[in-house]
Short mmCIF file of C-alpha atoms in Angstrom, two decimals:
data_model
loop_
_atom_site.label_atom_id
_atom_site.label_comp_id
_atom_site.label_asym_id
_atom_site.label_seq_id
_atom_site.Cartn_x
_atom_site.Cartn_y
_atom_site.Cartn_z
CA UNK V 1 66.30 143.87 1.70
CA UNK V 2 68.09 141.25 0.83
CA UNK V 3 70.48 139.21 2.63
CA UNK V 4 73.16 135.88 1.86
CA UNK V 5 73.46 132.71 3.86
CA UNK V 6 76.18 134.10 6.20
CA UNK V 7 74.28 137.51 7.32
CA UNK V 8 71.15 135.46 8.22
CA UNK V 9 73.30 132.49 9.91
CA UNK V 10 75.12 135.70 12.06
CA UNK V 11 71.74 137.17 13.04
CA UNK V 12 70.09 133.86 14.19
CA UNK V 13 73.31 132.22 15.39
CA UNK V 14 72.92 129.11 12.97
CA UNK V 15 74.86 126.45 11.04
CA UNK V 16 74.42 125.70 7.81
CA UNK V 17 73.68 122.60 8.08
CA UNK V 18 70.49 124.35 10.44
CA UNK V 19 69.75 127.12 7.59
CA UNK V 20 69.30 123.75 4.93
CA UNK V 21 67.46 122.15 7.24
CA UNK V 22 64.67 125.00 7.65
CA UNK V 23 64.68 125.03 3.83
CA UNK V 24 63.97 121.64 3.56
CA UNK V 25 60.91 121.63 5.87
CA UNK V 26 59.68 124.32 4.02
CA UNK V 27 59.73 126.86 6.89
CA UNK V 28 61.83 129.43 4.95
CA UNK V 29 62.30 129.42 0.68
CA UNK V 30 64.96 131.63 0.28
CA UNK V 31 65.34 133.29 -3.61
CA UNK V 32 67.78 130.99 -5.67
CA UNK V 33 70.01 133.30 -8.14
CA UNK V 34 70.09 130.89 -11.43
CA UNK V 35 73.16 132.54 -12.38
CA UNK V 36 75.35 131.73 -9.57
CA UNK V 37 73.24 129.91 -7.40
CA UNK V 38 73.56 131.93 -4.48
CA UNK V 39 70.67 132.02 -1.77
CA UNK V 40 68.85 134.62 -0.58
CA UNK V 41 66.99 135.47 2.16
CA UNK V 42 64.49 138.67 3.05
CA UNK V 43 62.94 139.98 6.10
CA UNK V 44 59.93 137.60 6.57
CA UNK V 45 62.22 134.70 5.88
CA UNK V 46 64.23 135.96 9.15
CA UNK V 47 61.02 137.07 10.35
CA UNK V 48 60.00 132.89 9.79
CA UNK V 49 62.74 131.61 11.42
CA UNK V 50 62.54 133.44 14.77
CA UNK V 51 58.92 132.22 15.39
CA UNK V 52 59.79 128.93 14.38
CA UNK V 53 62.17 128.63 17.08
CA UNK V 54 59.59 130.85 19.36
CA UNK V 55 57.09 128.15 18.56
CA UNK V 56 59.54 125.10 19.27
CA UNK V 57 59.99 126.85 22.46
CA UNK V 58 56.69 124.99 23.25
CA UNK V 59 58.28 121.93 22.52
CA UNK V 60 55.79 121.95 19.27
CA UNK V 61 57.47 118.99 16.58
CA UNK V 62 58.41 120.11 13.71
CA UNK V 63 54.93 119.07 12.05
CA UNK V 64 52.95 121.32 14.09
CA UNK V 65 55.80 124.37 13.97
CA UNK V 66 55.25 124.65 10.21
CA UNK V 67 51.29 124.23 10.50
CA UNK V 68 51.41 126.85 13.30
CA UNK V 69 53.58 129.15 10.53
CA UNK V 70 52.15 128.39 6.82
CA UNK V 71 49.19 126.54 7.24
CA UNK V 72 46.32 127.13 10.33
CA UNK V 73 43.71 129.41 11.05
CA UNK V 74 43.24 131.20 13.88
CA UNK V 75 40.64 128.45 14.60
CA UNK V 76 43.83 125.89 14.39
CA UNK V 77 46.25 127.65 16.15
CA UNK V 78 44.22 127.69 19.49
CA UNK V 79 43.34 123.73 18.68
CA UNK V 80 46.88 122.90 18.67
CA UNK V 81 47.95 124.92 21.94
CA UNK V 82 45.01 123.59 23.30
CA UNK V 83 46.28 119.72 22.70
CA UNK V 84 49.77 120.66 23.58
CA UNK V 85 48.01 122.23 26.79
CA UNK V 86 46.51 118.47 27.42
CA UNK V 87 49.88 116.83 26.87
CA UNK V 88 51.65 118.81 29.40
CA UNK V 89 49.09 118.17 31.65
CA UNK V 90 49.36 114.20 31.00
CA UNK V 91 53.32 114.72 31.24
CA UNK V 92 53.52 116.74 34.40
CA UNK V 93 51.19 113.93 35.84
CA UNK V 94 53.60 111.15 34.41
CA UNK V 95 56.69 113.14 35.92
CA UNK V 96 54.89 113.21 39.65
CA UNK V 97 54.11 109.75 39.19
CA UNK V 98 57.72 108.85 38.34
CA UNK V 99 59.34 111.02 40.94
CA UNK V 100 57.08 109.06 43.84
CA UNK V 101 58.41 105.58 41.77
CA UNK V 102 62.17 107.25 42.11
CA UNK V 103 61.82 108.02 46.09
CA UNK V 104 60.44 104.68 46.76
CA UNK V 105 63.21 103.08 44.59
CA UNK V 106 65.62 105.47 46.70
CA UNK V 107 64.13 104.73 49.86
CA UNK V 108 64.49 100.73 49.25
CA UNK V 109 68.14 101.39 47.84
CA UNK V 110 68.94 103.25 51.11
CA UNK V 111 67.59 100.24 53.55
CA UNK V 112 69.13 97.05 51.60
CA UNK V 113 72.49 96.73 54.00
CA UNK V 114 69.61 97.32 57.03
CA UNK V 115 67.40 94.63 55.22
CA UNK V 116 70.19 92.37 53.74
CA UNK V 117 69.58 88.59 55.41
CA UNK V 118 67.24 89.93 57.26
CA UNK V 119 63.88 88.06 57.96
CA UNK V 120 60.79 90.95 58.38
CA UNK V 121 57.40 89.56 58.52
CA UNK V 122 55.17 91.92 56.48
CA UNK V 123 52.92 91.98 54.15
CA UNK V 124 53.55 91.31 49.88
CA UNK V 125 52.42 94.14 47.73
CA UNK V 126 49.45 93.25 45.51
CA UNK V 127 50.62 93.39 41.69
CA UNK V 128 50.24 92.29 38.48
CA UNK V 129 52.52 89.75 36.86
CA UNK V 130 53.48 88.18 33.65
CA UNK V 131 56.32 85.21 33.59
CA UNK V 132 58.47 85.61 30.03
CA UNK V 133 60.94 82.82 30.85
CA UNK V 134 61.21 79.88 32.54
CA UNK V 135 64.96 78.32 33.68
CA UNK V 136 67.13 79.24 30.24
CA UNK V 137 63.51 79.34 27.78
CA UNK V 138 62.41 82.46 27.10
CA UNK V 139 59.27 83.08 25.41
CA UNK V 140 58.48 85.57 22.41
CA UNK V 141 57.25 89.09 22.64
CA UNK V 142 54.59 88.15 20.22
CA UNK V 143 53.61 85.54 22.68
CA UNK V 144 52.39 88.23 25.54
CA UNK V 145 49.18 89.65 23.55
CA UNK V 146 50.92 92.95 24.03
CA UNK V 147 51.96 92.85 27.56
CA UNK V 148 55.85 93.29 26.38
CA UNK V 149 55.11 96.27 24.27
CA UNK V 150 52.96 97.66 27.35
CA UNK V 151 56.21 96.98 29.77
CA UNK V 152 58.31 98.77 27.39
CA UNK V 153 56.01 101.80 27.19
CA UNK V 154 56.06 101.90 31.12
CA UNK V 155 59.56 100.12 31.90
CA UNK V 156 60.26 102.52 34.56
CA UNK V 157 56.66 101.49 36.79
CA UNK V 158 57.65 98.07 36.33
CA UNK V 159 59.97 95.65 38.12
CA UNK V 160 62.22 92.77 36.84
CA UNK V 161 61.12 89.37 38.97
CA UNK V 162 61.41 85.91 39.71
CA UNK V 163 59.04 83.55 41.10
CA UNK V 164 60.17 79.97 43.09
CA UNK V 165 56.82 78.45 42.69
CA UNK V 166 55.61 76.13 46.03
CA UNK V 167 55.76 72.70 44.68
CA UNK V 168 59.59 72.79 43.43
CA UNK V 169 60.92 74.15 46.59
CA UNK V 170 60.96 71.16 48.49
CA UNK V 171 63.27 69.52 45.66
CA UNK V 172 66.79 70.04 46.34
CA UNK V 173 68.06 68.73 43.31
CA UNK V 174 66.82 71.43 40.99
CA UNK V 175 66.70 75.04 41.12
CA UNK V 176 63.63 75.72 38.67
CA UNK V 177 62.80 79.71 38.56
CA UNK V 178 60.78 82.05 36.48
CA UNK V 179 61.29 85.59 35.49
CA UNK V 180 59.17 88.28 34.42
CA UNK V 181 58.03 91.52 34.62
CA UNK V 182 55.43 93.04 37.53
CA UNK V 183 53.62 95.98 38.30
CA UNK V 184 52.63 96.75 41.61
CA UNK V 185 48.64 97.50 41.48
CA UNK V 186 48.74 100.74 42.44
CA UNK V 187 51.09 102.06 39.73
CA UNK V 188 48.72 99.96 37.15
CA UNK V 189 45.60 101.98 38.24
CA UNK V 190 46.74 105.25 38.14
CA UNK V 191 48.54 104.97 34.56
CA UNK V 192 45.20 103.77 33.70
CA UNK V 193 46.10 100.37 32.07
CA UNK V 194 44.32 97.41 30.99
CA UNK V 195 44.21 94.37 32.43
CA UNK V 196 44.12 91.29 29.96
CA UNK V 197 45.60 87.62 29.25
CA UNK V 198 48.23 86.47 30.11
CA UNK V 199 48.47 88.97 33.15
CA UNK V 200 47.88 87.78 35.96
CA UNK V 201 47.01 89.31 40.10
CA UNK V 202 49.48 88.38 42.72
CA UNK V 203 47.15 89.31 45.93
CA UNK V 204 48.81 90.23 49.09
CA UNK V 205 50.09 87.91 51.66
CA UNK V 206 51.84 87.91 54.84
CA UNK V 207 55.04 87.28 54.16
CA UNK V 208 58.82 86.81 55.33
CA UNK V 209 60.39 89.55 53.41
CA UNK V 210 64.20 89.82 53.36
CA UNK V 211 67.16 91.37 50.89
CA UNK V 212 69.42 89.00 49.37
CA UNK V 213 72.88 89.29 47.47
CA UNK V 214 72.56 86.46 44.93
CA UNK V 215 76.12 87.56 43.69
CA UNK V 216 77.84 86.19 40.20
CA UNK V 217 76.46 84.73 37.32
CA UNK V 218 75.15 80.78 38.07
CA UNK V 219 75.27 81.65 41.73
CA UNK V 220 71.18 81.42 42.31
CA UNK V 221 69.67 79.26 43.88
CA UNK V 222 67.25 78.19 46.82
CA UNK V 223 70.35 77.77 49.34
CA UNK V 224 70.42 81.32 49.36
CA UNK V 225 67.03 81.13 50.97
CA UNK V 226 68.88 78.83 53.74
CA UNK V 227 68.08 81.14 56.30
CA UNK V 228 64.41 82.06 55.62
CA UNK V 229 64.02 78.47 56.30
CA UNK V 230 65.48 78.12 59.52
CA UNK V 231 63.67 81.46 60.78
CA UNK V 232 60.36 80.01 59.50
CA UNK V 233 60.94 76.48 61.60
CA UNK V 234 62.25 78.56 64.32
CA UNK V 235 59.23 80.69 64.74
CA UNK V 236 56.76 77.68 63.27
CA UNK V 237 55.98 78.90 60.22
CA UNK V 238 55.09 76.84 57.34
CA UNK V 239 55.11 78.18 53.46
CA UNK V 240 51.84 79.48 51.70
CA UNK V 241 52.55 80.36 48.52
CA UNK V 242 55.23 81.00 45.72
CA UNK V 243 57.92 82.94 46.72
CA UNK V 244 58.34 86.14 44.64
CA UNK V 245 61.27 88.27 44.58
CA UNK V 246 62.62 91.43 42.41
CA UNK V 247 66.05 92.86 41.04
CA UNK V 248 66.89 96.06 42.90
CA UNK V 249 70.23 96.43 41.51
CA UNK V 250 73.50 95.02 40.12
CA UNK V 251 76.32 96.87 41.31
CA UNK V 252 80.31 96.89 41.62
CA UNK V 253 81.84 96.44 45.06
CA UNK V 254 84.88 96.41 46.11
CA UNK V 255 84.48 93.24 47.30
CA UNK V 256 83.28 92.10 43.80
CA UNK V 257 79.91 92.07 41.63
CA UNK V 258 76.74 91.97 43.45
CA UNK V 259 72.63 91.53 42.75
CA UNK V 260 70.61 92.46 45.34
CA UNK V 261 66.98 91.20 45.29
CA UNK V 262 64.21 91.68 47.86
CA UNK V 263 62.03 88.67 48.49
CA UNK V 264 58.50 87.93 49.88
CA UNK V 265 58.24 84.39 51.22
CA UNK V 266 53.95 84.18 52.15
CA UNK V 267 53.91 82.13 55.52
CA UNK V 268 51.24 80.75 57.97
CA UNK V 269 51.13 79.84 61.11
CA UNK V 270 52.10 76.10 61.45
CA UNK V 271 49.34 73.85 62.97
CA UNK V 272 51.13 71.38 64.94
#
């Protein structure tokens, strides 16, 4: 039997722009009538078009849909469920992954008007780092031996930072900073990357660690660090380190923009 373009886009529920776009994978190749060029369609081309959407069901791409349909053997078929079999399994392992990131993200979120100004002696995570800019120069992307590429694969497992490094801190007439991206070293084992140049290991420290709100645009700087100081001489503490800190969030307030950042200051004892 034979049916037009509008019976078979009534049966399936299709545009068409959809019914073209079948044709022009090759999925269905509907009879042409030279004399009025009229499509149409039979019973395997319907036939066609159902298990290409019971296929895509699998989330198979388009590729693998018409291989699955007009080109495998039963040999073929079970290779390509079995490889879509593997990629669910790397996905739902990605998604567990990224809902544990999510909580923790959550869980900071939740604590930074606990944490805000606050001084917390702890210990730094342990985490991989690469620094892409320095004051206003940034550097390339081709410049990271594919470390940016890698942080765009895997933006979500990554954090945006900044580093004050030890020597400039004592100079109060410049506020010299770095930014990058980091990783803590957990999340870079289990995703199974690479470790190369120019990343480098930030080991764990004990540390001052503290929220601050670093506010508008040009408003960073070390005086917002004023108090971190005056716990550490308080409770004789001397620096050890660079301090390292991350964006948790920019957000609207009512009482106007704000960027909160948590900060680990590594500390010592001071030896008087």
């Amino acid at each position: 039997m034979k049916y037009k373009a509008s019976e078979v886009k009534a049966i399936l529920n299709i545009s068409t722009d959809t019914l073209r776009f079948y044709e022009k994978k090759g999925i269905i190749s509907p009879h042409i009538d030279e004399t009025n060029n009229y499509r149409y369609y039979d019973d395997w081309d319907i036939n066609y078009l159902l298990e290409y959407k019971y296929f895509r069901s699998f989330d198979f791409n388009v590729n693998d849909t018409y291989k699955l349909l007009h080109d495998s053997s039963l040999e073929d078929k079970l290779s390509i469920f079995k490889e879509k079999k593997k990629e669910i399994v790397r996905k739902r392992l990605y998604y567990s992954y990224l809902e544990e990131k999510i909580n923790n993200y959550v869980n900071v979120m939740e604590k930074i008007e606990m944490d805000l100004y606050k001084c917390i002696l702890t210990y730094s995570p342990e985490c991989y780092y690469y620094t892409y800019r320095s004051n206003f120069s940034f550097k390339k992307a081709s410049e990271s031996n594919g470390f940016f590429d890698l942080v765009m694969e895997n933006y979500a497992f990554f954090d945006n930072n900044f580093f004050i490094r030890e020597k400039t801190i004592q100079d109060d007439t410049k506020n010299n900073f770095e930014w990058g991206f980091s990783i803590k070293k957990i999340w870079f084992d289990r995703l199974g990357l690479v470790k190369k140049e120019p990343l480098q290991l930030l080991k764990s420290k004990l540390s001052i660690y503290t929220v601050i709100d670093a506010k508008e645009r040009w408003n960073f700087s070390y005086r917002l660090l004023d108090f971190v100081w005056e716990y550490m001489k308080e409770h004789h503490y001397e620096l050890d380190g660079d301090v390292f800190g991350t964006l948790l969030a920019r957000t609207h307030e009512d009482r106007g923009y704000a960027r909160y950042m948590e900060v680990w200051i590594p500390v010592k004892e001071k030896v008087e």
